[in-house]
PDB file of C-alpha atoms and ligand atoms in Angstrom:
ATOM      1  CA  UNK A   1       8.851   4.123  24.190  1.00  0.00           C
ATOM      2  CA  UNK A   2      11.429   4.668  21.736  1.00  0.00           C
ATOM      3  CA  UNK A   3      11.117   7.881  19.520  1.00  0.00           C
ATOM      4  CA  UNK A   4      11.228   7.903  15.754  1.00  0.00           C
ATOM      5  CA  UNK A   5      10.218  10.466  13.203  1.00  0.00           C
ATOM      6  CA  UNK A   6       9.594   9.468   9.705  1.00  0.00           C
ATOM      7  CA  UNK A   7      12.914   7.260   9.822  1.00  0.00           C
ATOM      8  CA  UNK A   8      11.542   4.089   8.188  1.00  0.00           C
ATOM      9  CA  UNK A   9       9.516   2.933   5.127  1.00  0.00           C
ATOM     10  CA  UNK A  10       8.176  -0.330   4.448  1.00  0.00           C
ATOM     11  CA  UNK A  11       6.454   0.235   1.030  1.00  0.00           C
ATOM     12  CA  UNK A  12       9.213   0.312  -1.447  1.00  0.00           C
ATOM     13  CA  UNK A  13       9.284  -0.921  -5.159  1.00  0.00           C
ATOM     14  CA  UNK A  14      12.485  -0.980  -7.367  1.00  0.00           C
ATOM     15  CA  UNK A  15      13.607  -1.942 -10.744  1.00  0.00           C
ATOM     16  CA  UNK A  16      12.413  -5.615 -10.345  1.00  0.00           C
ATOM     17  CA  UNK A  17       8.870  -4.350 -10.685  1.00  0.00           C
ATOM     18  CA  UNK A  18       7.451  -0.969 -11.790  1.00  0.00           C
ATOM     19  CA  UNK A  19       9.882   0.935  -9.862  1.00  0.00           C
ATOM     20  CA  UNK A  20      13.275   2.316 -11.173  1.00  0.00           C
ATOM     21  CA  UNK A  21      16.722   1.670  -9.846  1.00  0.00           C
ATOM     22  CA  UNK A  22      18.556  -1.068  -7.938  1.00  0.00           C
ATOM     23  CA  UNK A  23      17.751  -1.982  -4.349  1.00  0.00           C
ATOM     24  CA  UNK A  24      21.175  -0.587  -3.251  1.00  0.00           C
ATOM     25  CA  UNK A  25      20.177   2.752  -4.542  1.00  0.00           C
ATOM     26  CA  UNK A  26      17.090   2.698  -2.121  1.00  0.00           C
ATOM     27  CA  UNK A  27      19.397   1.587   0.623  1.00  0.00           C
ATOM     28  CA  UNK A  28      21.807   4.467   0.014  1.00  0.00           C
ATOM     29  CA  UNK A  29      19.036   6.911  -0.122  1.00  0.00           C
ATOM     30  CA  UNK A  30      17.746   5.602   3.237  1.00  0.00           C
ATOM     31  CA  UNK A  31      21.219   5.852   4.797  1.00  0.00           C
ATOM     32  CA  UNK A  32      21.672   9.458   3.504  1.00  0.00           C
ATOM     33  CA  UNK A  33      18.206  10.517   5.112  1.00  0.00           C
ATOM     34  CA  UNK A  34      19.204   8.924   8.458  1.00  0.00           C
ATOM     35  CA  UNK A  35      16.706   6.053   8.210  1.00  0.00           C
ATOM     36  CA  UNK A  36      16.730   3.320  10.853  1.00  0.00           C
ATOM     37  CA  UNK A  37      14.851   0.676   8.948  1.00  0.00           C
ATOM     38  CA  UNK A  38      13.731   0.061   5.166  1.00  0.00           C
ATOM     39  CA  UNK A  39      11.516  -2.623   3.776  1.00  0.00           C
ATOM     40  CA  UNK A  40      11.209  -3.654   0.253  1.00  0.00           C
ATOM     41  CA  UNK A  41       7.742  -4.723  -0.982  1.00  0.00           C
ATOM     42  CA  UNK A  42       7.861  -5.373  -4.725  1.00  0.00           C
ATOM     43  CA  UNK A  43       4.590  -6.422  -6.345  1.00  0.00           C
ATOM     44  CA  UNK A  44       4.417 -10.160  -5.773  1.00  0.00           C
ATOM     45  CA  UNK A  45       5.003 -12.554  -8.600  1.00  0.00           C
ATOM     46  CA  UNK A  46       2.361 -15.005  -9.311  1.00  0.00           C
ATOM     47  CA  UNK A  47      -0.542 -15.605 -11.685  1.00  0.00           C
ATOM     48  CA  UNK A  48      -0.340 -12.073 -12.761  1.00  0.00           C
ATOM     49  CA  UNK A  49       2.162 -11.788 -15.448  1.00  0.00           C
ATOM     50  CA  UNK A  50       2.271  -7.985 -16.561  1.00  0.00           C
ATOM     51  CA  UNK A  51       4.375  -5.029 -16.680  1.00  0.00           C
ATOM     52  CA  UNK A  52       4.161  -4.160 -13.028  1.00  0.00           C
ATOM     53  CA  UNK A  53       4.548  -7.348 -10.991  1.00  0.00           C
ATOM     54  CA  UNK A  54       7.909  -8.970 -10.433  1.00  0.00           C
ATOM     55  CA  UNK A  55       8.743 -11.765 -12.581  1.00  0.00           C
ATOM     56  CA  UNK A  56       8.713 -15.169 -10.827  1.00  0.00           C
ATOM     57  CA  UNK A  57      12.263 -15.887 -11.945  1.00  0.00           C
ATOM     58  CA  UNK A  58      13.529 -12.629 -10.103  1.00  0.00           C
ATOM     59  CA  UNK A  59      12.147 -13.781  -6.830  1.00  0.00           C
ATOM     60  CA  UNK A  60      15.422 -15.820  -5.741  1.00  0.00           C
ATOM     61  CA  UNK A  61      17.465 -12.728  -6.727  1.00  0.00           C
ATOM     62  CA  UNK A  62      15.237 -10.366  -4.745  1.00  0.00           C
ATOM     63  CA  UNK A  63      15.809 -12.452  -1.650  1.00  0.00           C
ATOM     64  CA  UNK A  64      19.522 -12.843  -2.230  1.00  0.00           C
ATOM     65  CA  UNK A  65      20.230  -9.330  -2.966  1.00  0.00           C
ATOM     66  CA  UNK A  66      18.334  -8.010   0.147  1.00  0.00           C
ATOM     67  CA  UNK A  67      20.169 -10.563   2.302  1.00  0.00           C
ATOM     68  CA  UNK A  68      23.455  -9.175   0.670  1.00  0.00           C
ATOM     69  CA  UNK A  69      22.586  -5.685   1.395  1.00  0.00           C
ATOM     70  CA  UNK A  70      21.348  -6.542   5.033  1.00  0.00           C
ATOM     71  CA  UNK A  71      24.653  -8.060   5.764  1.00  0.00           C
ATOM     72  CA  UNK A  72      26.637  -5.192   4.128  1.00  0.00           C
ATOM     73  CA  UNK A  73      24.844  -2.523   5.823  1.00  0.00           C
ATOM     74  CA  UNK A  74      23.712  -4.309   9.006  1.00  0.00           C
ATOM     75  CA  UNK A  75      25.748  -1.745  11.404  1.00  0.00           C
ATOM     76  CA  UNK A  76      23.708   1.193  10.004  1.00  0.00           C
ATOM     77  CA  UNK A  77      20.231   0.181   8.696  1.00  0.00           C
ATOM     78  CA  UNK A  78      17.763  -2.624   9.448  1.00  0.00           C
ATOM     79  CA  UNK A  79      16.567  -4.047   5.974  1.00  0.00           C
ATOM     80  CA  UNK A  80      13.363  -6.202   5.665  1.00  0.00           C
ATOM     81  CA  UNK A  81      11.970  -8.164   2.798  1.00  0.00           C
ATOM     82  CA  UNK A  82       8.321  -8.028   2.001  1.00  0.00           C
ATOM     83  CA  UNK A  83       5.841  -8.163  -0.787  1.00  0.00           C
ATOM     84  CA  UNK A  84       2.927  -6.178  -1.922  1.00  0.00           C
ATOM     85  CA  UNK A  85       0.122  -8.958  -2.384  1.00  0.00           C
ATOM     86  CA  UNK A  86      -2.878  -8.429  -4.878  1.00  0.00           C
ATOM     87  CA  UNK A  87      -6.464  -9.693  -3.983  1.00  0.00           C
ATOM     88  CA  UNK A  88      -8.294 -10.988  -6.861  1.00  0.00           C
ATOM     89  CA  UNK A  89     -12.040 -10.894  -6.560  1.00  0.00           C
ATOM     90  CA  UNK A  90     -13.012 -14.163  -8.347  1.00  0.00           C
ATOM     91  CA  UNK A  91     -10.614 -16.583  -6.992  1.00  0.00           C
ATOM     92  CA  UNK A  92     -10.414 -14.671  -3.644  1.00  0.00           C
ATOM     93  CA  UNK A  93      -6.693 -15.326  -3.546  1.00  0.00           C
ATOM     94  CA  UNK A  94      -4.097 -13.017  -2.269  1.00  0.00           C
ATOM     95  CA  UNK A  95      -1.449 -13.432  -4.955  1.00  0.00           C
ATOM     96  CA  UNK A  96       2.038 -14.047  -3.485  1.00  0.00           C
ATOM     97  CA  UNK A  97       0.753 -15.538  -0.121  1.00  0.00           C
ATOM     98  CA  UNK A  98       2.619 -18.658  -0.965  1.00  0.00           C
ATOM     99  CA  UNK A  99       5.997 -16.716  -0.375  1.00  0.00           C
ATOM    100  CA  UNK A 100       4.922 -15.599   3.100  1.00  0.00           C
ATOM    101  CA  UNK A 101       7.403 -17.980   4.822  1.00  0.00           C
ATOM    102  CA  UNK A 102      10.181 -16.341   3.040  1.00  0.00           C
ATOM    103  CA  UNK A 103       9.149 -12.770   3.997  1.00  0.00           C
ATOM    104  CA  UNK A 104       9.284 -10.447   7.015  1.00  0.00           C
ATOM    105  CA  UNK A 105       6.035  -8.914   6.223  1.00  0.00           C
ATOM    106  CA  UNK A 106       3.248  -8.550   3.628  1.00  0.00           C
ATOM    107  CA  UNK A 107       1.144  -5.667   2.370  1.00  0.00           C
ATOM    108  CA  UNK A 108      -2.178  -6.554   1.150  1.00  0.00           C
ATOM    109  CA  UNK A 109      -3.674  -4.239  -1.751  1.00  0.00           C
ATOM    110  CA  UNK A 110      -6.670  -4.167  -4.049  1.00  0.00           C
ATOM    111  CA  UNK A 111      -5.553  -2.706  -7.399  1.00  0.00           C
ATOM    112  CA  UNK A 112      -7.570  -4.879  -9.632  1.00  0.00           C
ATOM    113  CA  UNK A 113     -11.011  -5.962 -10.513  1.00  0.00           C
ATOM    114  CA  UNK A 114     -12.244  -8.437 -13.010  1.00  0.00           C
ATOM    115  CA  UNK A 115     -13.588  -6.749 -16.133  1.00  0.00           C
ATOM    116  CA  UNK A 116     -16.636  -8.820 -17.139  1.00  0.00           C
ATOM    117  CA  UNK A 117     -16.628  -8.103 -20.819  1.00  0.00           C
ATOM    118  CA  UNK A 118     -13.117  -9.234 -21.537  1.00  0.00           C
ATOM    119  CA  UNK A 119     -12.505 -11.456 -18.636  1.00  0.00           C
ATOM    120  CA  UNK A 120      -9.096  -9.905 -17.771  1.00  0.00           C
ATOM    121  CA  UNK A 121      -8.114  -8.099 -14.660  1.00  0.00           C
ATOM    122  CA  UNK A 122      -7.994  -4.254 -15.007  1.00  0.00           C
ATOM    123  CA  UNK A 123      -6.647  -1.709 -12.605  1.00  0.00           C
ATOM    124  CA  UNK A 124      -8.598   0.956 -10.641  1.00  0.00           C
ATOM    125  CA  UNK A 125      -5.594   3.181 -10.235  1.00  0.00           C
ATOM    126  CA  UNK A 126      -4.837   3.642 -13.965  1.00  0.00           C
ATOM    127  CA  UNK A 127      -4.466   3.640 -16.893  1.00  0.00           C
ATOM    128  CA  UNK A 128      -7.717   5.783 -17.076  1.00  0.00           C
ATOM    129  CA  UNK A 129      -8.978   3.624 -20.031  1.00  0.00           C
ATOM    130  CA  UNK A 130      -8.994   0.595 -17.636  1.00  0.00           C
ATOM    131  CA  UNK A 131     -10.788   2.593 -14.871  1.00  0.00           C
ATOM    132  CA  UNK A 132     -13.353   3.742 -17.514  1.00  0.00           C
ATOM    133  CA  UNK A 133     -13.926   0.244 -18.890  1.00  0.00           C
ATOM    134  CA  UNK A 134     -14.620  -1.168 -15.323  1.00  0.00           C
ATOM    135  CA  UNK A 135     -16.902   1.875 -14.746  1.00  0.00           C
ATOM    136  CA  UNK A 136     -18.866   1.602 -17.936  1.00  0.00           C
ATOM    137  CA  UNK A 137     -18.872  -2.248 -18.417  1.00  0.00           C
ATOM    138  CA  UNK A 138     -19.079  -3.699 -14.977  1.00  0.00           C
ATOM    139  CA  UNK A 139     -21.035  -0.733 -13.109  1.00  0.00           C
ATOM    140  CA  UNK A 140     -22.986   0.715 -16.151  1.00  0.00           C
ATOM    141  CA  UNK A 141     -21.361   4.086 -15.294  1.00  0.00           C
ATOM    142  CA  UNK A 142     -22.487   4.156 -11.663  1.00  0.00           C
ATOM    143  CA  UNK A 143     -19.465   5.298  -9.763  1.00  0.00           C
ATOM    144  CA  UNK A 144     -21.255   4.947  -6.492  1.00  0.00           C
ATOM    145  CA  UNK A 145     -21.446   1.099  -7.271  1.00  0.00           C
ATOM    146  CA  UNK A 146     -17.906   0.969  -8.305  1.00  0.00           C
ATOM    147  CA  UNK A 147     -16.400   2.724  -5.354  1.00  0.00           C
ATOM    148  CA  UNK A 148     -18.572   0.893  -3.018  1.00  0.00           C
ATOM    149  CA  UNK A 149     -17.398  -2.467  -4.590  1.00  0.00           C
ATOM    150  CA  UNK A 150     -13.727  -1.397  -4.110  1.00  0.00           C
ATOM    151  CA  UNK A 151     -14.307  -0.891  -0.390  1.00  0.00           C
ATOM    152  CA  UNK A 152     -16.188  -4.251  -0.086  1.00  0.00           C
ATOM    153  CA  UNK A 153     -13.487  -6.142  -1.697  1.00  0.00           C
ATOM    154  CA  UNK A 154     -11.006  -4.880   0.875  1.00  0.00           C
ATOM    155  CA  UNK A 155     -13.411  -6.035   3.556  1.00  0.00           C
ATOM    156  CA  UNK A 156     -13.522  -9.332   1.946  1.00  0.00           C
ATOM    157  CA  UNK A 157      -9.811  -9.458   1.727  1.00  0.00           C
ATOM    158  CA  UNK A 158      -9.546  -8.576   5.339  1.00  0.00           C
ATOM    159  CA  UNK A 159     -12.062 -11.192   6.636  1.00  0.00           C
ATOM    160  CA  UNK A 160     -10.288 -13.902   4.369  1.00  0.00           C
ATOM    161  CA  UNK A 161      -6.553 -13.222   4.760  1.00  0.00           C
ATOM    162  CA  UNK A 162      -3.739 -12.476   7.163  1.00  0.00           C
ATOM    163  CA  UNK A 163      -1.248  -9.804   6.321  1.00  0.00           C
ATOM    164  CA  UNK A 164       0.737  -7.116   8.105  1.00  0.00           C
ATOM    165  CA  UNK A 165      -0.292  -3.815   6.386  1.00  0.00           C
ATOM    166  CA  UNK A 166      -3.443  -2.858   4.412  1.00  0.00           C
ATOM    167  CA  UNK A 167      -2.124  -0.935   1.435  1.00  0.00           C
ATOM    168  CA  UNK A 168      -3.466   2.524   0.234  1.00  0.00           C
ATOM    169  CA  UNK A 169      -7.186   1.899   1.287  1.00  0.00           C
ATOM    170  CA  UNK A 170      -8.658   4.727  -0.683  1.00  0.00           C
ATOM    171  CA  UNK A 171      -6.764   4.036  -3.814  1.00  0.00           C
ATOM    172  CA  UNK A 172     -10.061   4.537  -5.476  1.00  0.00           C
ATOM    173  CA  UNK A 173      -9.473   8.296  -5.414  1.00  0.00           C
ATOM    174  CA  UNK A 174      -6.243   8.210  -7.484  1.00  0.00           C
ATOM    175  CA  UNK A 175      -7.981   9.004 -10.745  1.00  0.00           C
ATOM    176  CA  UNK A 176     -10.513  11.388  -9.054  1.00  0.00           C
ATOM    177  CA  UNK A 177      -8.548  14.612  -9.575  1.00  0.00           C
ATOM    178  CA  UNK A 178     -10.772  17.577  -9.110  1.00  0.00           C
ATOM    179  CA  UNK A 179     -13.592  15.146  -8.091  1.00  0.00           C
ATOM    180  CA  UNK A 180     -14.000  14.363 -11.635  1.00  0.00           C
ATOM    181  CA  UNK A 181     -15.816  11.092 -10.736  1.00  0.00           C
ATOM    182  CA  UNK A 182     -17.344  11.563  -7.288  1.00  0.00           C
ATOM    183  CA  UNK A 183     -17.234  13.814  -4.388  1.00  0.00           C
ATOM    184  CA  UNK A 184     -15.451  12.230  -1.370  1.00  0.00           C
ATOM    185  CA  UNK A 185     -17.601  14.247   0.966  1.00  0.00           C
ATOM    186  CA  UNK A 186     -20.791  12.554  -0.279  1.00  0.00           C
ATOM    187  CA  UNK A 187     -22.789  10.644   2.143  1.00  0.00           C
ATOM    188  CA  UNK A 188     -22.541   7.322   0.234  1.00  0.00           C
ATOM    189  CA  UNK A 189     -18.868   7.551  -0.259  1.00  0.00           C
ATOM    190  CA  UNK A 190     -18.180   8.420   3.626  1.00  0.00           C
ATOM    191  CA  UNK A 191     -20.302   5.532   4.449  1.00  0.00           C
ATOM    192  CA  UNK A 192     -18.588   2.979   2.369  1.00  0.00           C
ATOM    193  CA  UNK A 193     -15.118   4.172   3.558  1.00  0.00           C
ATOM    194  CA  UNK A 194     -16.251   4.204   7.194  1.00  0.00           C
ATOM    195  CA  UNK A 195     -17.684   0.772   6.760  1.00  0.00           C
ATOM    196  CA  UNK A 196     -14.134  -0.552   5.487  1.00  0.00           C
ATOM    197  CA  UNK A 197     -12.302   1.252   8.753  1.00  0.00           C
ATOM    198  CA  UNK A 198     -14.836  -0.486  11.074  1.00  0.00           C
ATOM    199  CA  UNK A 199     -14.066  -3.886   9.603  1.00  0.00           C
ATOM    200  CA  UNK A 200     -10.321  -3.184   9.696  1.00  0.00           C
ATOM    201  CA  UNK A 201     -10.646  -2.217  13.289  1.00  0.00           C
ATOM    202  CA  UNK A 202     -12.621  -5.370  14.201  1.00  0.00           C
ATOM    203  CA  UNK A 203      -9.994  -7.504  12.534  1.00  0.00           C
ATOM    204  CA  UNK A 204      -7.092  -5.708  14.118  1.00  0.00           C
ATOM    205  CA  UNK A 205      -5.726  -4.568  10.785  1.00  0.00           C
ATOM    206  CA  UNK A 206      -2.717  -2.139  10.515  1.00  0.00           C
ATOM    207  CA  UNK A 207      -3.357   0.566   8.019  1.00  0.00           C
ATOM    208  CA  UNK A 208      -0.666   2.376   6.123  1.00  0.00           C
ATOM    209  CA  UNK A 209      -0.548   6.117   5.612  1.00  0.00           C
ATOM    210  CA  UNK A 210       0.852   6.293   2.013  1.00  0.00           C
ATOM    211  CA  UNK A 211       2.183   9.299   0.438  1.00  0.00           C
ATOM    212  CA  UNK A 212       2.635   7.614  -3.028  1.00  0.00           C
ATOM    213  CA  UNK A 213      -0.180   9.313  -4.756  1.00  0.00           C
ATOM    214  CA  UNK A 214       1.295  12.739  -4.021  1.00  0.00           C
ATOM    215  CA  UNK A 215       4.823  11.899  -5.143  1.00  0.00           C
ATOM    216  CA  UNK A 216       3.416  10.684  -8.615  1.00  0.00           C
ATOM    217  CA  UNK A 217       1.156  13.830  -9.037  1.00  0.00           C
ATOM    218  CA  UNK A 218      -2.031  12.065  -8.539  1.00  0.00           C
ATOM    219  CA  UNK A 219      -3.432  13.111  -5.307  1.00  0.00           C
ATOM    220  CA  UNK A 220      -3.016  16.191  -2.877  1.00  0.00           C
ATOM    221  CA  UNK A 221      -3.141  14.148   0.222  1.00  0.00           C
ATOM    222  CA  UNK A 222      -2.007  10.618   1.425  1.00  0.00           C
ATOM    223  CA  UNK A 223      -4.111   7.555   1.376  1.00  0.00           C
ATOM    224  CA  UNK A 224      -6.336   7.506   3.423  1.00  0.00           C
ATOM    225  CA  UNK A 225      -7.782  10.957   3.319  1.00  0.00           C
ATOM    226  CA  UNK A 226      -7.756  13.067   6.459  1.00  0.00           C
ATOM    227  CA  UNK A 227     -11.371  12.254   7.112  1.00  0.00           C
ATOM    228  CA  UNK A 228     -10.694   8.507   7.152  1.00  0.00           C
ATOM    229  CA  UNK A 229      -7.487   9.095   8.964  1.00  0.00           C
ATOM    230  CA  UNK A 230      -9.397  10.846  11.720  1.00  0.00           C
ATOM    231  CA  UNK A 231     -11.786   8.027  12.029  1.00  0.00           C
ATOM    232  CA  UNK A 232      -8.791   5.560  12.175  1.00  0.00           C
ATOM    233  CA  UNK A 233      -7.556   7.457  15.052  1.00  0.00           C
ATOM    234  CA  UNK A 234     -10.934   7.347  16.725  1.00  0.00           C
ATOM    235  CA  UNK A 235     -11.076   3.693  16.235  1.00  0.00           C
ATOM    236  CA  UNK A 236      -7.670   3.202  17.674  1.00  0.00           C
ATOM    237  CA  UNK A 237      -6.296   1.528  14.268  1.00  0.00           C
ATOM    238  CA  UNK A 238      -2.516   1.231  14.295  1.00  0.00           C
ATOM    239  CA  UNK A 239      -0.967   3.009  11.200  1.00  0.00           C
ATOM    240  CA  UNK A 240       2.517   2.941   9.523  1.00  0.00           C
ATOM    241  CA  UNK A 241       3.782   5.775   7.351  1.00  0.00           C
ATOM    242  CA  UNK A 242       5.209   4.785   4.011  1.00  0.00           C
ATOM    243  CA  UNK A 243       5.872   6.438   0.690  1.00  0.00           C
ATOM    244  CA  UNK A 244       5.159   3.584  -1.858  1.00  0.00           C
ATOM    245  CA  UNK A 245       8.546   4.783  -3.433  1.00  0.00           C
ATOM    246  CA  UNK A 246       9.102   3.754  -7.098  1.00  0.00           C
ATOM    247  CA  UNK A 247      12.444   5.719  -7.176  1.00  0.00           C
ATOM    248  CA  UNK A 248      15.096   6.042  -4.524  1.00  0.00           C
ATOM    249  CA  UNK A 249      14.708   9.772  -3.839  1.00  0.00           C
ATOM    250  CA  UNK A 250      11.034   9.442  -2.845  1.00  0.00           C
ATOM    251  CA  UNK A 251      11.607   6.989   0.210  1.00  0.00           C
ATOM    252  CA  UNK A 252      10.606   9.787   2.743  1.00  0.00           C
ATOM    253  CA  UNK A 253       8.382  11.741   0.231  1.00  0.00           C
ATOM    254  CA  UNK A 254       5.954  14.066   2.319  1.00  0.00           C
ATOM    255  CA  UNK A 255       6.839  12.305   5.526  1.00  0.00           C
ATOM    256  CA  UNK A 256       7.110  15.505   7.616  1.00  0.00           C
ATOM    257  CA  UNK A 257       3.712  16.810   6.503  1.00  0.00           C
ATOM    258  CA  UNK A 258       2.199  13.410   6.999  1.00  0.00           C
ATOM    259  CA  UNK A 259       3.661  13.141  10.395  1.00  0.00           C
ATOM    260  CA  UNK A 260       1.978  16.562  11.171  1.00  0.00           C
ATOM    261  CA  UNK A 261      -1.263  15.285   9.834  1.00  0.00           C
ATOM    262  CA  UNK A 262      -1.202  12.035  11.930  1.00  0.00           C
ATOM    263  CA  UNK A 263      -0.699  14.264  15.120  1.00  0.00           C
ATOM    264  CA  UNK A 264      -3.440  16.473  13.976  1.00  0.00           C
ATOM    265  CA  UNK A 265      -5.990  13.825  14.000  1.00  0.00           C
ATOM    266  CA  UNK A 266      -4.789  12.434  17.390  1.00  0.00           C
ATOM    267  CA  UNK A 267      -2.093   9.982  16.558  1.00  0.00           C
ATOM    268  CA  UNK A 268       0.888   9.955  18.916  1.00  0.00           C
ATOM    269  CA  UNK A 269       2.394   6.610  17.730  1.00  0.00           C
ATOM    270  CA  UNK A 270       3.417   4.695  14.624  1.00  0.00           C
ATOM    271  CA  UNK A 271       3.991   1.052  14.090  1.00  0.00           C
ATOM    272  CA  UNK A 272       7.432   0.135  12.635  1.00  0.00           C
ATOM    273  CA  UNK A 273       9.431  -3.006  12.167  1.00  0.00           C
ATOM    274  CA  UNK A 274      12.427  -2.956  14.576  1.00  0.00           C
ATOM    275  CA  UNK A 275      14.489  -5.689  15.704  1.00  0.00           C
ATOM    276  CA  UNK A 276      12.477  -7.978  13.539  1.00  0.00           C
ATOM    277  CA  UNK A 277       9.170  -7.371  15.252  1.00  0.00           C
ATOM    278  CA  UNK A 278       6.398  -4.722  14.747  1.00  0.00           C
ATOM    279  CA  UNK A 279       6.701  -2.277  17.436  1.00  0.00           C
ATOM    280  CA  UNK A 280       5.011   1.069  18.492  1.00  0.00           C
ATOM    281  CA  UNK A 281       7.114   4.177  18.549  1.00  0.00           C
ATOM    282  CA  UNK A 282       6.214   7.768  19.425  1.00  0.00           C
ATOM    283  CA  UNK A 283       5.976  10.471  16.793  1.00  0.00           C
ATOM    284  CA  UNK A 284       5.632  13.411  19.164  1.00  0.00           C
TER     285      UNK A 284
HETATM  286 ZN1   ZN B   1      -0.158  -0.575  -4.447  1.00  0.00          ZN
HETATM  287 ZN1   ZN B   2       3.114  -0.193  -3.926  1.00  0.00          ZN
END
């Protein structure tokens, strides 16, 4: 088995969505850090037209530019094109799935819930006014119902769709600094999180260990938490390591610590895209 240590990242944004900088800046950063592979995963264009999803008109350029960079740096770096797709709870669509044929891989994420009062989709990972509106108006302030619903939505997405990576599966904790809203050790929370992991395992889902919450100063640990990661290991769930980079200097953010944490909970391998296929590589 080939050995690799933190030298790839398949969750990368850029200036075409809510990241900053050109794609070439991320490629150059990857080269400077000795990466073997880099994948781009902008927020998919589609029915969601807002500040953080890629504009539909930019998608052809996204493909062309990645193709240009892939050719330009082909001797030094494998470059892959993906998208981060959003699950919508009322239509049950995975936004961006229609681009699947033009992509090397997809990340499926739940960021949004339908706000019953306004009829619009609001984010669970900020701004905080959106989180609060969902909590108060959809769940009458009941954080247990809110968080449990978040995990349930991911279970529905897993049952209904195919994708390569499940994105930041406990994103619900992003605004929970100092356990402001809930205690992640409470029985109900652990049960809901554990149920998701069992469903993921049953459907052979690959989960990402995502350090993006730390680089943004929102969390002190990756998604998923060490408790969840430990259970992932017990269930034999394959994982990737990604940084959810929104700036080029973050493409390997917290990777060495996350590698150590993976080993600590029992992982010996990571999944990476290599030579056009998902492959298992050793991290020890
Ligand atoms: Zn995301
Ligand atoms: Zn992302």
